[in-house]
Short mmCIF file of C-alpha atoms in Angstrom, two decimals:
data_model
loop_
_atom_site.label_atom_id
_atom_site.label_comp_id
_atom_site.label_asym_id
_atom_site.label_seq_id
_atom_site.Cartn_x
_atom_site.Cartn_y
_atom_site.Cartn_z
CA MET A 1 297.36 96.17 128.05
CA ARG A 2 294.07 97.83 127.64
CA SER A 3 295.49 100.60 124.95
CA VAL A 4 294.97 99.39 121.58
CA ARG A 5 298.60 101.14 120.76
CA ALA A 6 300.12 98.94 123.52
CA ARG A 7 298.90 95.88 121.94
CA ALA A 8 299.71 96.83 118.68
CA ALA A 9 303.28 97.94 119.73
CA PHE A 10 303.78 94.71 121.49
CA GLY A 11 302.48 92.60 118.63
CA ALA A 12 304.85 94.51 116.16
CA THR A 13 307.80 94.08 118.35
CA VAL A 14 307.29 90.29 119.34
CA VAL A 15 307.09 89.68 115.28
CA VAL A 16 309.67 91.65 114.56
CA ALA A 17 311.84 90.19 117.50
CA VAL A 18 310.95 86.79 116.03
CA ALA A 19 311.70 87.67 112.24
CA LEU A 20 315.06 89.12 113.40
CA ILE A 21 315.97 86.73 115.81
CA GLY A 22 315.55 83.97 113.01
CA ALA A 23 317.42 85.85 110.43
CA GLY A 24 320.50 86.40 112.47
CA LEU A 25 320.47 82.95 113.43
CA ALA A 26 320.32 81.98 109.77
CA VAL A 27 322.95 84.23 108.78
CA LEU A 28 325.15 83.55 111.60
CA LEU A 29 324.72 79.41 110.56
CA VAL A 30 325.99 80.65 106.64
CA LEU A 31 328.18 82.64 107.80
CA ARG A 32 329.95 79.94 110.11
CA ALA A 33 329.52 77.18 107.52
CA ASN A 34 331.10 79.89 104.56
CA LEU A 35 333.77 80.31 106.72
CA THR A 36 334.31 76.44 107.97
CA ASP A 37 334.57 75.68 104.44
CA GLN A 38 337.08 78.20 103.53
CA ALA A 39 339.41 76.98 106.44
CA GLY A 40 338.68 73.69 105.05
CA LEU A 41 339.65 74.08 101.74
CA GLN A 42 343.06 76.04 102.97
CA ALA A 43 343.71 72.86 104.90
CA GLU A 44 343.03 70.58 102.01
CA VAL A 45 345.26 72.44 100.21
CA ALA A 46 348.07 72.57 102.87
CA ALA A 47 347.55 68.47 103.16
CA ARG A 48 347.38 67.75 99.56
CA GLU A 49 350.81 70.00 98.83
CA VAL A 50 352.67 67.47 101.95
CA ALA A 51 350.86 64.28 100.42
CA GLY A 52 352.47 65.42 96.76
CA ARG A 53 355.83 65.70 98.55
CA LEU A 54 355.30 62.10 99.96
CA ALA A 55 354.21 60.58 97.04
CA LEU A 56 357.45 61.64 95.34
CA ASP A 57 359.29 59.49 98.32
CA VAL A 58 360.63 62.97 99.75
CA PRO A 59 362.22 61.62 102.89
CA TYR A 60 359.94 62.35 106.13
CA ASP A 61 362.94 64.28 107.84
CA GLN A 62 363.31 66.23 104.32
CA LEU A 63 359.65 67.41 104.02
CA ASP A 64 359.09 71.45 103.55
CA LEU A 65 356.34 71.47 106.02
CA PRO A 66 354.27 74.72 105.76
CA ASP A 67 354.20 77.03 109.27
CA VAL A 68 352.96 75.47 111.98
CA ALA A 69 351.08 78.11 113.26
CA GLU A 70 349.29 78.45 109.92
CA HIS A 71 348.87 74.86 108.88
CA PRO A 72 349.72 72.20 111.55
CA VAL A 73 350.56 69.00 109.90
CA GLN A 74 350.69 65.57 111.06
CA VAL A 75 351.53 62.40 109.17
CA THR A 76 350.77 58.61 109.76
CA ASP A 77 351.45 55.63 108.32
CA GLU A 78 348.98 52.52 108.02
CA ASP A 79 349.72 51.62 111.46
CA GLY A 80 348.62 54.95 112.80
CA GLN A 81 352.45 55.58 113.84
CA LEU A 82 353.20 59.19 113.70
CA VAL A 83 356.17 59.48 111.11
CA ALA A 84 356.24 63.35 110.78
CA VAL A 85 355.27 66.56 112.66
CA SER A 86 355.38 70.25 112.27
CA LYS A 87 358.40 71.59 113.95
CA ASP A 88 356.98 73.33 117.60
CA LEU A 89 353.35 71.40 117.51
CA LYS A 90 353.55 70.85 121.60
CA ALA A 91 349.58 69.28 121.36
CA ILE A 92 347.21 68.48 118.84
CA THR A 93 343.25 67.27 119.04
CA GLY A 94 341.00 66.30 116.33
CA THR A 95 343.08 63.85 114.37
CA ASP A 96 344.16 59.77 114.57
CA THR A 97 346.79 60.49 117.17
CA GLY A 98 347.43 63.27 119.92
CA ARG A 99 350.97 62.47 119.92
CA VAL A 100 353.63 65.23 118.25
CA THR A 101 356.59 63.30 118.50
CA PRO A 102 357.57 61.12 115.53
CA GLN A 103 357.93 57.46 115.99
CA ALA A 104 360.75 55.15 114.53
CA SER A 105 359.62 54.18 110.94
CA ALA A 106 361.34 53.18 107.71
CA ALA A 107 361.80 56.33 105.82
CA PRO A 108 361.17 56.52 102.03
CA THR A 109 365.04 56.85 100.26
CA SER A 110 366.08 58.06 97.12
CA THR A 111 366.86 54.69 95.97
CA ALA A 112 363.61 53.15 96.53
CA ALA A 113 362.72 56.26 94.16
CA GLY A 114 365.73 55.20 91.58
CA ASP A 115 363.95 51.56 91.88
CA GLY A 116 360.60 52.96 91.19
CA GLY A 117 362.31 55.04 88.32
CA GLY A 118 363.92 51.57 87.31
CA ASP A 119 360.09 50.01 87.36
CA GLY A 120 359.71 52.16 84.56
CA SER A 121 362.42 51.83 82.49
CA GLY A 122 361.65 48.41 81.98
CA ASP A 123 359.01 49.29 79.71
CA ASP A 124 360.63 48.41 76.27
CA ASP A 125 360.63 44.73 77.31
CA GLY A 126 357.31 44.62 77.52
CA SER A 127 357.01 44.65 81.19
CA GLY A 128 355.69 48.42 80.28
CA ASP A 129 352.63 47.08 79.17
CA ARG A 130 352.19 44.97 82.48
CA HIS A 131 353.01 48.01 84.38
CA GLY A 132 350.74 49.96 82.52
CA GLY A 133 348.28 47.56 83.35
CA GLU A 134 348.42 47.46 86.89
CA ASN A 135 348.38 51.58 86.56
CA ARG A 136 345.31 51.19 84.82
CA GLY A 137 344.26 48.42 87.76
CA ASP A 138 345.73 51.14 90.20
CA ASP A 139 344.09 53.72 89.03
CA ASP A 140 340.83 51.97 89.22
CA HIS A 141 341.79 51.09 92.57
CA ALA A 142 342.65 55.08 93.31
CA ASN A 143 338.92 56.02 92.82
CA GLY A 144 338.40 54.28 95.89
CA SER A 145 339.99 54.83 99.29
CA THR A 146 343.74 53.73 98.68
CA PRO A 147 345.78 55.45 96.31
CA ALA A 148 348.24 54.15 93.86
CA ARG A 149 351.70 53.72 94.22
CA GLY A 150 353.31 57.16 94.26
CA GLU A 151 349.78 58.92 93.90
CA VAL A 152 347.75 61.17 96.09
CA SER A 153 344.35 60.22 96.67
CA THR A 154 341.65 62.02 94.75
CA ASP A 155 338.92 61.20 97.31
CA ASP A 156 337.47 64.00 99.16
CA PRO A 157 339.28 64.26 101.92
CA ASP A 158 337.85 63.95 106.04
CA PHE A 159 337.38 66.94 107.68
CA THR A 160 337.56 67.45 111.55
CA ASN A 161 337.60 70.26 114.06
CA GLY A 162 340.30 70.22 116.72
CA THR A 163 342.81 71.94 118.70
CA ALA A 164 346.63 72.26 118.19
CA THR A 165 349.03 74.34 120.67
CA VAL A 166 351.84 76.12 119.16
CA GLY A 167 354.64 78.07 121.41
CA GLY A 168 352.00 77.64 124.31
CA HIS A 169 349.26 79.32 122.70
CA THR A 170 346.29 76.90 121.57
CA ALA A 171 343.56 77.66 118.91
CA ASP A 172 340.96 75.86 117.00
CA TYR A 173 341.55 74.71 113.61
CA ARG A 174 339.80 72.93 110.75
CA PHE A 175 341.81 69.72 109.90
CA ALA A 176 341.71 67.65 106.41
CA ALA A 177 343.26 64.26 106.44
CA VAL A 178 344.29 63.33 102.89
CA SER A 179 346.02 60.13 101.80
CA ALA A 180 349.05 59.41 99.50
CA THR A 181 351.21 56.19 98.36
CA THR A 182 354.86 56.25 98.54
CA GLY A 183 356.65 54.58 95.73
CA ALA A 184 357.61 51.47 97.89
CA GLY A 185 353.81 51.09 98.54
CA VAL A 186 353.18 52.76 101.87
CA THR A 187 349.89 54.29 102.51
CA LEU A 188 350.60 57.38 104.79
CA THR A 189 347.72 60.20 105.93
CA VAL A 190 348.55 63.63 106.29
CA HIS A 191 346.51 65.70 108.61
CA ALA A 192 346.87 69.13 107.99
CA GLY A 193 345.07 72.36 109.84
CA ALA A 194 344.19 75.55 108.86
CA PRO A 195 343.01 77.97 111.63
CA LEU A 196 339.40 78.91 112.78
CA ALA A 197 340.28 82.17 114.03
CA THR A 198 339.22 84.71 111.47
CA GLU A 199 335.94 82.29 111.46
CA GLN A 200 335.48 82.46 114.99
CA LYS A 201 336.08 86.39 114.94
CA ALA A 202 333.69 87.18 111.97
CA VAL A 203 330.98 85.37 113.64
CA GLY A 204 331.94 86.64 117.32
CA SER A 205 331.59 90.26 115.39
CA VAL A 206 328.24 89.53 113.73
CA ARG A 207 326.60 88.19 116.63
CA GLY A 208 327.87 90.95 119.00
CA ALA A 209 326.47 93.35 116.51
CA MET A 210 323.53 91.25 116.18
CA LEU A 211 323.10 91.61 120.12
CA ILE A 212 323.45 95.15 120.32
CA GLY A 213 321.68 96.37 117.27
CA LEU A 214 318.57 94.11 118.07
CA PRO A 215 317.55 95.79 121.17
CA VAL A 216 317.91 98.96 119.34
CA MET A 217 315.64 97.58 116.18
CA LEU A 218 312.90 96.85 119.01
CA LEU A 219 313.00 99.97 120.63
CA ILE A 220 312.80 101.83 117.09
CA VAL A 221 310.02 99.23 116.02
CA ALA A 222 307.94 99.82 119.16
CA ALA A 223 308.36 103.25 118.99
CA VAL A 224 307.26 104.04 115.35
CA THR A 225 304.23 101.51 116.05
CA LEU A 226 303.22 103.54 119.14
CA LEU A 227 303.39 106.77 117.12
CA VAL A 228 301.83 105.16 113.79
CA THR A 229 299.00 103.40 115.90
CA ARG A 230 298.39 106.97 117.76
CA ARG A 231 297.99 108.63 115.09
CA ALA A 232 295.65 106.36 113.23
CA LEU A 233 293.59 105.95 115.89
CA ARG A 234 293.44 110.09 116.83
CA PRO A 235 290.31 110.02 114.86
CA VAL A 236 288.66 107.36 116.88
CA GLU A 237 289.45 109.14 120.11
CA GLY A 238 287.61 111.75 118.62
CA LEU A 239 284.36 109.81 117.80
CA ARG A 240 284.50 108.44 121.34
CA ALA A 241 284.79 111.68 122.86
CA GLU A 242 282.04 113.34 120.51
CA LEU A 243 279.89 110.43 121.41
CA ALA A 244 280.44 110.58 124.97
CA ALA A 245 279.42 114.58 124.67
CA ILE A 246 276.23 113.22 122.70
CA THR A 247 275.43 110.88 125.45
CA ALA A 248 275.75 113.56 128.02
CA SER A 249 273.89 116.23 126.06
CA GLN A 250 271.14 113.95 124.88
CA ASP A 251 271.41 116.16 121.93
CA LEU A 252 270.83 113.49 119.07
CA SER A 253 271.02 116.30 116.82
CA ARG A 254 274.74 116.29 116.90
CA ARG A 255 277.13 114.18 114.70
CA VAL A 256 280.94 113.03 114.83
CA PRO A 257 283.80 114.54 112.67
CA GLU A 258 284.09 112.42 109.66
CA PRO A 259 287.61 112.39 108.71
CA GLY A 260 288.63 113.48 104.77
CA SER A 261 290.17 109.91 104.07
CA ARG A 262 288.52 107.14 102.77
CA ASP A 263 289.96 104.33 105.04
CA GLU A 264 287.85 102.20 107.91
CA ILE A 265 287.86 104.80 110.15
CA ALA A 266 285.98 107.11 107.85
CA ARG A 267 283.42 104.50 107.13
CA LEU A 268 283.08 104.02 110.54
CA ALA A 269 282.49 107.89 111.09
CA ARG A 270 279.95 107.70 108.41
CA THR A 271 278.38 104.54 109.88
CA THR A 272 278.05 106.20 112.94
CA ASN A 273 276.57 109.34 111.65
CA GLU A 274 274.25 106.95 109.99
CA THR A 275 272.99 105.78 113.38
CA LEU A 276 272.64 108.57 115.25
CA THR A 277 270.35 109.84 112.48
CA ALA A 278 268.19 106.61 112.92
CA LEU A 279 268.43 106.64 116.15
CA GLU A 280 267.39 110.84 116.04
CA ALA A 281 264.23 109.71 113.97
CA SER A 282 263.21 106.78 115.98
CA VAL A 283 263.44 108.68 119.20
CA GLY A 284 261.27 111.53 117.40
CA ARG A 285 258.98 109.03 116.45
CA GLN A 286 258.67 107.81 120.24
CA ARG A 287 258.29 111.01 121.45
CA ARG A 288 255.52 111.70 118.73
CA PHE A 289 253.52 108.57 119.80
CA VAL A 290 253.99 109.11 123.35
CA ALA A 291 252.48 112.89 122.67
CA ASP A 292 250.00 111.63 120.60
CA ALA A 293 248.95 108.76 122.38
CA SER A 294 248.56 110.94 125.52
CA HIS A 295 246.78 113.32 123.49
CA GLU A 296 244.45 110.72 122.03
CA LEU A 297 243.58 109.05 125.64
CA ARG A 298 242.80 112.40 126.96
CA SER A 299 239.84 113.10 125.11
CA PRO A 300 237.85 110.39 125.62
CA ILE A 301 239.09 110.46 129.39
CA ALA A 302 237.78 113.66 129.83
CA SER A 303 234.66 113.04 128.21
CA LEU A 304 233.95 109.82 129.90
CA ARG A 305 234.89 111.69 133.49
CA THR A 306 232.69 114.39 132.66
CA GLN A 307 230.05 112.44 132.15
CA LEU A 308 230.50 110.48 135.30
CA GLU A 309 230.87 113.65 137.22
CA VAL A 310 227.27 114.86 135.80
CA GLY A 311 225.73 111.63 136.32
CA ALA A 312 226.90 111.69 139.88
CA ALA A 313 225.75 114.97 140.76
CA HIS A 314 222.25 114.88 138.27
CA PRO A 315 221.70 111.26 137.86
CA ASP A 316 218.46 111.95 135.45
CA LEU A 317 221.52 113.64 133.12
CA LEU A 318 223.93 111.01 132.93
CA ASP A 319 224.31 109.98 129.02
CA VAL A 320 224.62 106.24 129.75
CA PRO A 321 225.17 105.34 125.80
CA GLY A 322 227.66 108.31 125.30
CA ALA A 323 229.46 106.78 128.51
CA VAL A 324 229.83 103.77 126.94
CA THR A 325 230.73 104.66 123.68
CA ASP A 326 233.72 106.52 124.96
CA THR A 327 234.57 103.56 127.15
CA VAL A 328 234.73 101.10 124.04
CA ARG A 329 236.65 103.95 121.89
CA LEU A 330 239.08 104.27 124.78
CA GLN A 331 239.41 100.56 125.01
CA ALA A 332 239.91 100.11 121.09
CA LEU A 333 242.67 102.79 121.64
CA ALA A 334 244.64 101.00 124.50
CA ALA A 335 244.44 97.99 122.41
CA ASP A 336 245.80 99.65 119.30
CA LEU A 337 248.64 101.27 121.37
CA LEU A 338 249.42 97.82 123.05
CA LEU A 339 249.80 96.23 119.61
CA LEU A 340 252.07 98.42 118.30
CA ALA A 341 254.29 98.10 122.01
CA ARG A 342 254.38 94.71 121.07
CA LEU A 343 255.18 95.41 117.16
CA ASP A 344 258.12 98.05 118.24
CA ALA A 345 259.47 95.39 120.83
CA GLY A 346 259.97 92.93 117.72
CA GLU A 347 257.01 90.40 118.35
CA GLN A 348 257.49 87.82 115.40
CA PRO A 349 254.29 86.29 114.30
CA GLY A 350 253.26 82.75 114.67
CA SER A 351 254.17 79.58 112.30
CA SER A 352 250.79 78.23 112.14
CA ARG A 353 249.17 78.19 108.54
CA LEU A 354 245.93 79.68 107.71
CA ASP A 355 243.49 80.09 104.71
CA VAL A 356 242.88 83.87 103.74
CA GLY A 357 240.05 83.42 101.83
CA ALA A 358 238.31 81.54 105.15
CA LEU A 359 239.73 84.55 107.19
CA VAL A 360 238.27 87.25 104.95
CA HIS A 361 234.83 85.72 104.98
CA GLU A 362 234.81 84.76 109.06
CA GLU A 363 235.74 88.68 109.54
CA VAL A 364 233.28 90.11 107.32
CA SER A 365 230.50 87.54 108.73
CA GLN A 366 231.15 89.30 111.98
CA ARG A 367 230.50 92.91 110.76
CA THR A 368 226.94 93.30 111.48
CA GLY A 369 226.87 96.90 112.26
CA ASP A 370 228.35 98.15 109.39
CA ARG A 371 226.56 101.04 107.08
CA ILE A 372 227.76 100.01 104.25
CA PRO A 373 227.46 95.62 103.13
CA VAL A 374 230.79 94.52 102.39
CA ALA A 375 231.04 92.46 98.54
CA VAL A 376 233.55 89.19 98.82
CA HIS A 377 235.36 88.13 95.96
CA VAL A 378 237.28 84.83 96.75
CA THR A 379 239.52 82.80 94.00
CA THR A 380 238.41 79.29 94.77
CA GLU A 381 240.80 77.52 92.07
CA ALA A 382 243.65 78.13 93.98
CA LEU A 383 245.12 77.55 97.73
CA LEU A 384 245.21 80.60 99.46
CA GLU A 385 247.39 79.63 102.65
CA VAL A 386 249.50 81.85 103.96
CA THR A 387 252.25 81.33 107.34
CA GLY A 388 251.54 83.60 110.19
CA SER A 389 249.18 85.04 113.22
CA ARG A 390 245.69 84.57 112.75
CA GLY A 391 244.70 87.29 115.29
CA GLN A 392 247.22 89.84 113.71
CA LEU A 393 246.40 89.13 110.21
CA ALA A 394 242.56 89.73 111.03
CA ARG A 395 243.34 92.61 112.74
CA VAL A 396 244.80 94.12 109.55
CA VAL A 397 241.87 93.04 107.55
CA GLY A 398 239.45 94.58 110.21
CA ASN A 399 241.35 97.49 109.89
CA LEU A 400 241.13 97.80 106.02
CA LEU A 401 237.42 97.22 105.92
CA ASP A 402 236.99 100.06 108.96
CA ASN A 403 238.81 102.36 107.18
CA ALA A 404 236.73 101.91 103.60
CA GLU A 405 233.34 101.84 105.87
CA ARG A 406 234.51 105.54 107.10
CA HIS A 407 235.38 106.84 103.29
CA ALA A 408 233.19 104.86 101.31
CA GLU A 409 229.61 106.36 99.60
CA SER A 410 227.82 103.32 98.60
CA SER A 411 230.34 100.23 98.24
CA VAL A 412 233.01 98.26 99.82
CA THR A 413 234.85 95.45 98.05
CA VAL A 414 237.28 92.91 99.19
CA SER A 415 238.92 90.52 97.23
CA VAL A 416 241.25 87.60 97.49
CA ARG A 417 243.62 86.26 94.67
CA THR A 418 246.64 84.44 94.11
CA GLU A 419 249.77 85.75 92.12
CA PRO A 420 253.19 83.37 91.78
CA ASP A 421 254.40 82.91 95.21
CA TRP A 422 251.82 85.64 96.61
CA VAL A 423 248.36 85.83 98.23
CA VAL A 424 246.68 89.05 97.40
CA VAL A 425 244.20 90.82 99.76
CA ALA A 426 242.72 93.93 98.05
CA VAL A 427 240.14 96.13 99.96
CA SER A 428 238.52 98.81 97.78
CA ASP A 429 235.57 101.78 98.18
CA ASP A 430 234.08 104.30 95.98
CA GLY A 431 234.97 107.05 98.58
CA PRO A 432 236.85 110.25 97.80
CA GLY A 433 240.61 108.15 97.69
CA VAL A 434 244.08 109.19 98.54
CA PRO A 435 245.54 111.84 96.98
CA GLU A 436 249.31 110.40 95.68
CA PRO A 437 251.43 112.47 97.80
CA GLU A 438 249.60 111.16 100.38
CA ARG A 439 249.58 107.64 100.05
CA GLU A 440 252.92 107.11 102.35
CA ARG A 441 252.05 109.27 104.93
CA ILE A 442 248.85 107.92 105.45
CA PHE A 443 250.64 104.66 107.13
CA GLU A 444 252.13 106.66 109.76
CA ARG A 445 250.78 106.98 113.29
CA PHE A 446 248.43 109.28 114.38
CA VAL A 447 247.91 110.38 110.63
CA ARG A 448 244.72 111.79 109.61
CA LEU A 449 244.04 113.34 106.39
CA ASP A 450 240.87 115.40 107.16
CA ASP A 451 241.99 116.89 110.57
CA ALA A 452 238.38 118.71 110.61
CA ARG A 453 236.70 115.44 110.73
CA SER A 454 235.61 114.54 114.03
CA ARG A 455 237.79 112.38 116.06
CA ASP A 456 234.40 109.99 116.71
CA GLU A 457 234.11 109.68 113.03
CA GLY A 458 237.81 109.59 111.86
CA GLY A 459 239.13 107.23 114.36
CA ALA A 460 242.92 107.98 116.43
CA GLY A 461 244.94 107.40 113.25
CA LEU A 462 246.36 104.03 114.17
CA GLY A 463 244.82 101.67 112.15
CA LEU A 464 246.59 101.84 108.77
CA ALA A 465 249.93 101.85 110.92
CA ILE A 466 249.12 98.90 112.57
CA ALA A 467 248.03 96.99 109.33
CA ARG A 468 251.14 97.84 107.95
CA ASP A 469 253.75 96.80 110.59
CA VAL A 470 251.64 93.65 110.65
CA ALA A 471 252.62 93.19 106.85
CA HIS A 472 256.02 93.82 107.45
CA ARG A 473 256.64 91.38 110.35
CA HIS A 474 254.70 88.48 107.94
CA ARG A 475 257.45 89.29 105.13
CA GLY A 476 254.39 90.93 103.00
CA THR A 477 253.63 94.63 101.97
CA LEU A 478 250.66 97.05 102.23
CA THR A 479 250.37 99.65 99.42
CA VAL A 480 247.49 102.32 98.37
CA THR A 481 246.26 103.05 94.90
CA ARG A 482 243.19 104.20 93.13
CA ALA A 483 240.18 101.85 93.13
CA ARG A 484 238.17 101.25 89.46
CA GLU A 485 235.19 102.67 91.50
CA GLY A 486 237.14 106.25 92.26
CA GLY A 487 238.13 105.72 95.72
CA ALA A 488 241.05 103.94 97.64
CA ARG A 489 242.68 100.22 96.90
CA PHE A 490 244.34 98.95 99.61
CA GLU A 491 246.24 95.75 98.51
CA LEU A 492 248.04 93.13 101.43
CA ARG A 493 250.71 90.87 99.60
CA LEU A 494 251.59 88.00 101.46
CA PRO A 495 254.09 85.29 100.76
CA MET A 496 252.16 82.27 100.09
CA SER A 497 253.17 78.95 102.28
CA LEU A 498 255.22 76.49 101.49
CA ALA A 499 252.47 73.68 101.55
CA ALA A 500 250.62 75.64 98.96
CA HIS A 501 253.35 75.14 96.64
CA ALA A 502 253.40 71.86 97.11
#
């Protein structure tokens, strides 16, 4: 199932199926238990009625037994012998005996009942107290398994399931067993049954309805889920189609439609459009970079080729210093482009620790051809260590000094100090400075504020862009403000290394 809609419909159907099956089984079990309990209660009532007559010493052959089809009855004595049974009962299971024919047994008589009455009349000569005592003892005994004489057991009956055959028809019954003791002290057990046909019919009807309704319900759930997911995912298909069209046309100015809702799909559309905007800007920067790089490379290459062609035709006219200058400029430009390419590729700085003060002193000492001497002020009271690439940070300091040398009139100053958690390198000059509206644009690639200035004096416009990229790669910042001397002040802020905090 490759379709999200199909997987969603399948998952929802499975969950609903499990829930419905579980609920159906629970309903069936509860229904069966309730109906079985009702049948057991009916059987108990029938058994206690018969047991009550036996406790009154009604002869076995004169017992008024209930309808055999509704309540089949068996009466057994202490020895398990069948002494009474419902008429027309042909077979029975689930009771103490499967016999349906009474066996010879001493039946209770009215005389015994009269004797019992005579015993009760002897209370006047004091024997009543003894009999009363016996009754109390028998009452206590009645709380057990054997009832007192002439009484029916008050214990909960034993319930069993079985069958009974009446008139050639066999059916399932719930049997209740109730004990009773006659006046003669004979303990009898009455098994009376109640039919389970109602329970079976009700459970069968519910089960059949569930078996029919469950597939229908699952089909409805699957269909509804498919419809709902198709409608919910329709905007996603629109996003996919529009993205496919953008990919085919390569027109990054197009945008995907944004639904008016505030759900996840609307947020996905907005995020997609934001990604397209960032991608369009990135591709635009890349194209401008390629165009500017081609333009910047074309000039020194053309100049160098012209000088070499002139030198080849007229050796005495070859401008060797000019050719060397163009070659050096071409080499520097190629190095800048290579570094930018590495930075754009995500190259991370090294993890070595270095002293920024020593790095600045070393860079300034190597600048022997500067037209304006560089003044260095390094704070020595604190440790000026940072973590990163020495070569890249040296390139940043060199680019800032090159920029200051191009624009300064009489002074260039570089200082190194510390702030909480930061090492700050500041390069200042007394030149014209940078207008406030241009203080961010100068960090873009191939940007030169003075377009009329010659390329030889103004450079290619990559130095500050490289410096800021390197600063960001070192988790630092590079900004420009106005210097006290009136010119530009560039501040490089780098996070202090952990060792410097210790």
